[in-house]
Tab-separated table of C-alpha atoms in Angstrom:
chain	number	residue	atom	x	y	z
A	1	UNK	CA	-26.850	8.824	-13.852
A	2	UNK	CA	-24.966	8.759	-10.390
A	3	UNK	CA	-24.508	5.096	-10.668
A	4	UNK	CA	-22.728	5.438	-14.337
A	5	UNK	CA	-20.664	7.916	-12.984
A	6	UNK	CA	-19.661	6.037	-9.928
A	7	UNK	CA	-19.118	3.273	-12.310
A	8	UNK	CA	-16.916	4.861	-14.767
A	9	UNK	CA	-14.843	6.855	-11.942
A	10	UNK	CA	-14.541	3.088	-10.321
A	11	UNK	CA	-13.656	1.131	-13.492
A	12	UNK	CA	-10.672	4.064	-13.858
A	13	UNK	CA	-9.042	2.840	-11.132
A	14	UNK	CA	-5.989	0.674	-11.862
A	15	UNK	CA	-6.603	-3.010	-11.589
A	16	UNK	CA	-4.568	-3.930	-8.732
A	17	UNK	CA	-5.502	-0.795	-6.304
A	18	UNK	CA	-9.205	-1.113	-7.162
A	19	UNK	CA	-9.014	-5.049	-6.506
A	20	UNK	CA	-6.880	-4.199	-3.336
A	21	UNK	CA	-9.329	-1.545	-2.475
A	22	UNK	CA	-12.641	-3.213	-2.458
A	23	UNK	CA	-11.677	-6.179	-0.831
A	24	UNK	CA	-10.772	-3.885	2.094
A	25	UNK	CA	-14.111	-1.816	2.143
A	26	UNK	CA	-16.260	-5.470	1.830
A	27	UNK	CA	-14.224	-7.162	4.548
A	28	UNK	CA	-14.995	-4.373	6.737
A	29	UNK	CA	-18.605	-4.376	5.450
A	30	UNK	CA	-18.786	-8.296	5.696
A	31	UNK	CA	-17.541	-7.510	9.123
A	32	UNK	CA	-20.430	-4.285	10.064
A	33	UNK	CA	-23.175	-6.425	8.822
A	34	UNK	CA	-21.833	-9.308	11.225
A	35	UNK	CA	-21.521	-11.695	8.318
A	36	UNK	CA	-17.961	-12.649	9.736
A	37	UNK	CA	-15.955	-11.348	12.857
A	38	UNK	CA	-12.257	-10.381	13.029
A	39	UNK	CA	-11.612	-13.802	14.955
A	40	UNK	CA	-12.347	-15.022	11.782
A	41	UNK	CA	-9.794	-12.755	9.943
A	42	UNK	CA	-6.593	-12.030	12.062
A	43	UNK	CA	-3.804	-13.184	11.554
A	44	UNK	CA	-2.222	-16.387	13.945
A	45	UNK	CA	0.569	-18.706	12.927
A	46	UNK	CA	-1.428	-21.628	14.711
A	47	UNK	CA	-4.617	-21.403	13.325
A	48	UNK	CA	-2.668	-21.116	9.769
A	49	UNK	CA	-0.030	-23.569	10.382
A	50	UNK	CA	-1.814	-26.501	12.537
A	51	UNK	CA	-5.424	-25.815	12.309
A	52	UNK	CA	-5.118	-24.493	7.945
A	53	UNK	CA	-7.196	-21.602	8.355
A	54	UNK	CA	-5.005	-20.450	5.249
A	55	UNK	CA	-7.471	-17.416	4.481
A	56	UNK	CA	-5.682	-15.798	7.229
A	57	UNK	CA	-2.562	-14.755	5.617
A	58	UNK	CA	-5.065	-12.946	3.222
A	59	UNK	CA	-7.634	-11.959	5.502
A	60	UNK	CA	-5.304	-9.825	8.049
A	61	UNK	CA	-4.411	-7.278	5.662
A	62	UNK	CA	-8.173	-6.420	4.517
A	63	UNK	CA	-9.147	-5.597	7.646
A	64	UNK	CA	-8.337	-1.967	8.991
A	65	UNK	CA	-10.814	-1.815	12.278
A	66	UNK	CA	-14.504	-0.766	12.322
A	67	UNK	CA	-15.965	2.114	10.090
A	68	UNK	CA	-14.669	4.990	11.790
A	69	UNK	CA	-11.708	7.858	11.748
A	70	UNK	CA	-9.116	5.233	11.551
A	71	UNK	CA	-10.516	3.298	8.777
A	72	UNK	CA	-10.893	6.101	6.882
A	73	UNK	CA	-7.616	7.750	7.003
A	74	UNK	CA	-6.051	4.300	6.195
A	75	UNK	CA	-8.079	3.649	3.190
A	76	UNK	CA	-7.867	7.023	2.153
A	77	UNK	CA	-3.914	6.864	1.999
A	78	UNK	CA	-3.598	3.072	0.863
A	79	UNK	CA	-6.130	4.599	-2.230
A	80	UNK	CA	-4.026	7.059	-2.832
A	81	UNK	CA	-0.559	5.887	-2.658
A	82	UNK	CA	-1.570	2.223	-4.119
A	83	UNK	CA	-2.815	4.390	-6.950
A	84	UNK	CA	0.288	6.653	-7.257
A	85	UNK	CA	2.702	3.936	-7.801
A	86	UNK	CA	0.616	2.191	-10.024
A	87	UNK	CA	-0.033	5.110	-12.146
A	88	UNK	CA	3.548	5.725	-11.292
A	89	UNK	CA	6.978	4.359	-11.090
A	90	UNK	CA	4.527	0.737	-12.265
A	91	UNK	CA	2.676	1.978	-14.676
A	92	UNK	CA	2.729	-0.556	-17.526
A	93	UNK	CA	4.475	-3.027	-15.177
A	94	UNK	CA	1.200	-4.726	-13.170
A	95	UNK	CA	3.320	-7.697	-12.685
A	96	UNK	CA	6.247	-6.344	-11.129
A	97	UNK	CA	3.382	-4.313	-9.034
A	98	UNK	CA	1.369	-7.619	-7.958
A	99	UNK	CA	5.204	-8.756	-7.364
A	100	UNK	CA	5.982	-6.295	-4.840
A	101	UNK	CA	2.749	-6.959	-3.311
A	102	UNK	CA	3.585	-10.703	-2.880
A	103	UNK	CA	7.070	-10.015	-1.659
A	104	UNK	CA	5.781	-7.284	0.329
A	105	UNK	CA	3.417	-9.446	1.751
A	106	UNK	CA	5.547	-12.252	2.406
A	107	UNK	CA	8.417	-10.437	4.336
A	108	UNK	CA	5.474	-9.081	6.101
A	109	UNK	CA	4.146	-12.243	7.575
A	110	UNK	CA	7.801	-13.389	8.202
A	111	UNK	CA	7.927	-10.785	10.673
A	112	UNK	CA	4.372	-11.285	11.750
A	113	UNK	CA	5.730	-13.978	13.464
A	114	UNK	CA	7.650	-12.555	15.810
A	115	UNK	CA	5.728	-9.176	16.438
A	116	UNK	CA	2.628	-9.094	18.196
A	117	UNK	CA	0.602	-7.700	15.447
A	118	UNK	CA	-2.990	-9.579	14.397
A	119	UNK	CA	-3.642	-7.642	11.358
A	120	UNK	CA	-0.939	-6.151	9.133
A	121	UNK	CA	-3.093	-4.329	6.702
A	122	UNK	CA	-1.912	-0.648	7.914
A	123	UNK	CA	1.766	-1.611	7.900
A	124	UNK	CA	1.101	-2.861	4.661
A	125	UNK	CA	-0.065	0.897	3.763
A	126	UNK	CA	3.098	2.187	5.402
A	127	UNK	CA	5.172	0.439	3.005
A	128	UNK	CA	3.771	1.672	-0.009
A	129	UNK	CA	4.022	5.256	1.517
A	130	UNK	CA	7.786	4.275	2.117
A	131	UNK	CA	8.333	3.082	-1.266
A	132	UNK	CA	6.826	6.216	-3.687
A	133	UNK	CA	8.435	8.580	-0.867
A	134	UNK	CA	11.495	7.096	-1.593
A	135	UNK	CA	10.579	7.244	-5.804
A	136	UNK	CA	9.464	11.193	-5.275
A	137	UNK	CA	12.123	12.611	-2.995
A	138	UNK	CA	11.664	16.217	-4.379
A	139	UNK	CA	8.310	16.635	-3.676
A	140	UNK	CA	7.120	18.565	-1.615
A	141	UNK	CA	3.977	17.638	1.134
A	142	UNK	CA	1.848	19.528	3.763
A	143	UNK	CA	0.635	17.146	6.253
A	144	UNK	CA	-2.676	18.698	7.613
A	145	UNK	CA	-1.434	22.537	7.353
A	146	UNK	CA	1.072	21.822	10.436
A	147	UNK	CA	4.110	20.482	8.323
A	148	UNK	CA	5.860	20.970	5.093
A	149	UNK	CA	8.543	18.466	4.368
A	150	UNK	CA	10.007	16.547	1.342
A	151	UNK	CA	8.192	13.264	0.577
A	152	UNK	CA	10.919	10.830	2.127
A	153	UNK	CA	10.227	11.917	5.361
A	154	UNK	CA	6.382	10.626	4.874
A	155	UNK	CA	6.751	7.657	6.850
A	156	UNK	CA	8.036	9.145	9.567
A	157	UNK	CA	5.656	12.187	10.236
A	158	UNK	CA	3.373	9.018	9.877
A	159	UNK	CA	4.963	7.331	12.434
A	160	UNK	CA	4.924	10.606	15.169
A	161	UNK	CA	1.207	11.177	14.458
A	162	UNK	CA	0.266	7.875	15.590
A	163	UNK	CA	2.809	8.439	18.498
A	164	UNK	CA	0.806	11.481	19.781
A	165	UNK	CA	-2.607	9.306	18.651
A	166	UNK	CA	-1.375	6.940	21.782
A	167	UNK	CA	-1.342	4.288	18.877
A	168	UNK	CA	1.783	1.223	18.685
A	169	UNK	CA	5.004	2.384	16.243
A	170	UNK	CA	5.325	-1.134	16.420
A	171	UNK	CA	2.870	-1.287	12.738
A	172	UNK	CA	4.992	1.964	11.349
A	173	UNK	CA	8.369	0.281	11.894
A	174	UNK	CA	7.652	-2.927	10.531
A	175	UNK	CA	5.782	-1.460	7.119
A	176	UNK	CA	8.722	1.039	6.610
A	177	UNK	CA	11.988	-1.882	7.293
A	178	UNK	CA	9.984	-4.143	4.894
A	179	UNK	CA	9.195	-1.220	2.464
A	180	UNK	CA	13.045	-0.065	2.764
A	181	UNK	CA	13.974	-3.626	2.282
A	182	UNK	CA	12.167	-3.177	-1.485
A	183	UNK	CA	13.201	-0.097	-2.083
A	184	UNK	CA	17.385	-1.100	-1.728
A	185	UNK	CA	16.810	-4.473	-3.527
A	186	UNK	CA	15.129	-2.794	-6.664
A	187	UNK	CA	16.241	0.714	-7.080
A	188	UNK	CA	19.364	0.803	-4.859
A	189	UNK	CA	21.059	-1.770	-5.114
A	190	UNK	CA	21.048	-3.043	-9.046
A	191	UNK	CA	23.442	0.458	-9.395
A	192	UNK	CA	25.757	-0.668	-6.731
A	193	UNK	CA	29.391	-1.192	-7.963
A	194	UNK	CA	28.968	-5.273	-8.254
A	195	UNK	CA	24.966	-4.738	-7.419
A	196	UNK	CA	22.552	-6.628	-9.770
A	197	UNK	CA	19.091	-7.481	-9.545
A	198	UNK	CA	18.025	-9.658	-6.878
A	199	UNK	CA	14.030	-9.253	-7.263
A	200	UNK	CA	12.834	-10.657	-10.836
A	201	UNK	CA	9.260	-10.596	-11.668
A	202	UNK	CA	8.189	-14.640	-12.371
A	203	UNK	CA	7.427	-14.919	-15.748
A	204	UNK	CA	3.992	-16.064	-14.855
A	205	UNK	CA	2.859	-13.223	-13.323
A	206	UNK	CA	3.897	-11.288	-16.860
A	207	UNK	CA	1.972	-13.240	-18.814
A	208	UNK	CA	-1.161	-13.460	-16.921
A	209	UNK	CA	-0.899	-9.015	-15.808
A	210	UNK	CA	1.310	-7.229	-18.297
A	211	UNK	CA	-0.242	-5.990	-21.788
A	212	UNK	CA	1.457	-5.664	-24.531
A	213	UNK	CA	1.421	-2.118	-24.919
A	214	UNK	CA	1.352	1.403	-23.212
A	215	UNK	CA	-1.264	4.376	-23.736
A	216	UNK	CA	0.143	6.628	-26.076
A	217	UNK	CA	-2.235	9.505	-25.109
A	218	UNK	CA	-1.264	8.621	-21.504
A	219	UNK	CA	-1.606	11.943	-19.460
A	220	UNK	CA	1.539	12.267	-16.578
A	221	UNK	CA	0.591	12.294	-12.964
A	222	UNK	CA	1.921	15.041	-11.538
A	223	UNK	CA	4.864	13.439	-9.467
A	224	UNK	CA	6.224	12.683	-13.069
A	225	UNK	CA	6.343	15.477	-14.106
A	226	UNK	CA	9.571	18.283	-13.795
A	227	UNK	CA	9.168	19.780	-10.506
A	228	UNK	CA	6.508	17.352	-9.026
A	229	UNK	CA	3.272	17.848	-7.071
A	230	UNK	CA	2.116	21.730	-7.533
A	231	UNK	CA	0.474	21.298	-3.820
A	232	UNK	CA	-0.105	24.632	-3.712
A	233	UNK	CA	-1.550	26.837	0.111
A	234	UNK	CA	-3.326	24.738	2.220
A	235	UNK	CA	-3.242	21.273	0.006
A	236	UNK	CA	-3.063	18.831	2.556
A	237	UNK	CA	-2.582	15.137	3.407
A	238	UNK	CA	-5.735	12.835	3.435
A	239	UNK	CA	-7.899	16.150	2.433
């Protein structure tokens, strides 16, 4: 009974965040039971470039430390806001969602180069934060009963937690420029006097990821709907 409930909760999941998702949690299991090491995952320019260990520029954003606080909180927010926008602002669109991953991911190892960052699977988090912040300005968050703020600020309380956690900004920064980067070339500036579209969804990917057709008894999430999230007392962040 558990196990068809666990598998009909799990096969509810949208395609992309539950692919996304369980990659993560068997990398880091593949990793616990000593089937592979993170030498064998993070990412390095040589090893890819002269030595075509390829599987790295895949490999360093599954990876998100040993099974412990911060592996949790980071799965537990790329879970949630993977799932948001793809429930969301992409819902019907898993092509221009796998898109944004793949730009996301590209502009994300461009800068890889030059930052000395080995995995870039929690900046990769960051930017989806930044990018359904920036989709659900108006509502309204409580970030472990300390703060209340509008969503667009997100990234930032983000950012100052793992400031005070001793942790490098260095991962924040770079998953909220490339997430900003996104954000202007699809929503901001296509309605720019003289804008356009600059990011178009290969026809490819549509054919292989978008259906046909939408759920008509589809049921809003609650950023959707007028007035977003009811959060409600004490409805925090990652509880």
């Amino acid at each position: 009974m558990a196990y068809q409930t666990f598998r009909q909760e799990y096969l509810q999941v949208p395609p992309v965040t539950r692919a996304y998702t369980t990659a993560c949690v068997l990398t880091t299991a593949a990793v616990q039971l000593e089937l592979t090491t993170p030498f064998q995952l993070y990412f390095n320019p040589e090893l890819i470039f002269k030595h075509f260990q390829i599987w790295r520029l895949i490999t360093n954003y599954l990876f998100f430390g040993p099974v412990g606080f911060n592996f949790l909180f980071n799965m537990i927010f790329l879970y949630r806001y993977c799932r948001m926008l793809e429930e969301g602002s992409f819902r019907g669109r898993t092509a221009d969602f796998v898109f944004m991953f793949l730009f996301g991911g590209l502009l994300m190892t461009l800068f890889g180069l030059f930052v000395n960052l080995v995995f870039l699977g929690q900046a990769f988090t960051i930017m989806l934060v930044y990018v359904w912040s920036r989709r659900n300005p108006y509502v309204r968050m409580n970030f472990f009963g300390l703060l209340i703020f509008q969503a667009p600020f997100l990234p930032w309380v983000l950012m100052g937690f793992s400031l005070l956690l001793g942790n490098s900004i260095i991962v924040d920064l770079l998953g909220i420029a490339v997430g900003h980067i996104y954000f202007f070339l699809e929503d901001v500036f296509p309605n720019q006097p003289g804008g356009g579209r600059l990011l178009r969804t290969p026809s490819v990917l549509k054919a292989i990821f978008d259906t046909p057709e939408d759920d008509p008894n589809y049921n809003p999430l609650p950023e959707e709907r007028p007035g977003g999230f009811a959060w409600g007392e004490g409805q925090r962040l990652g509880g």
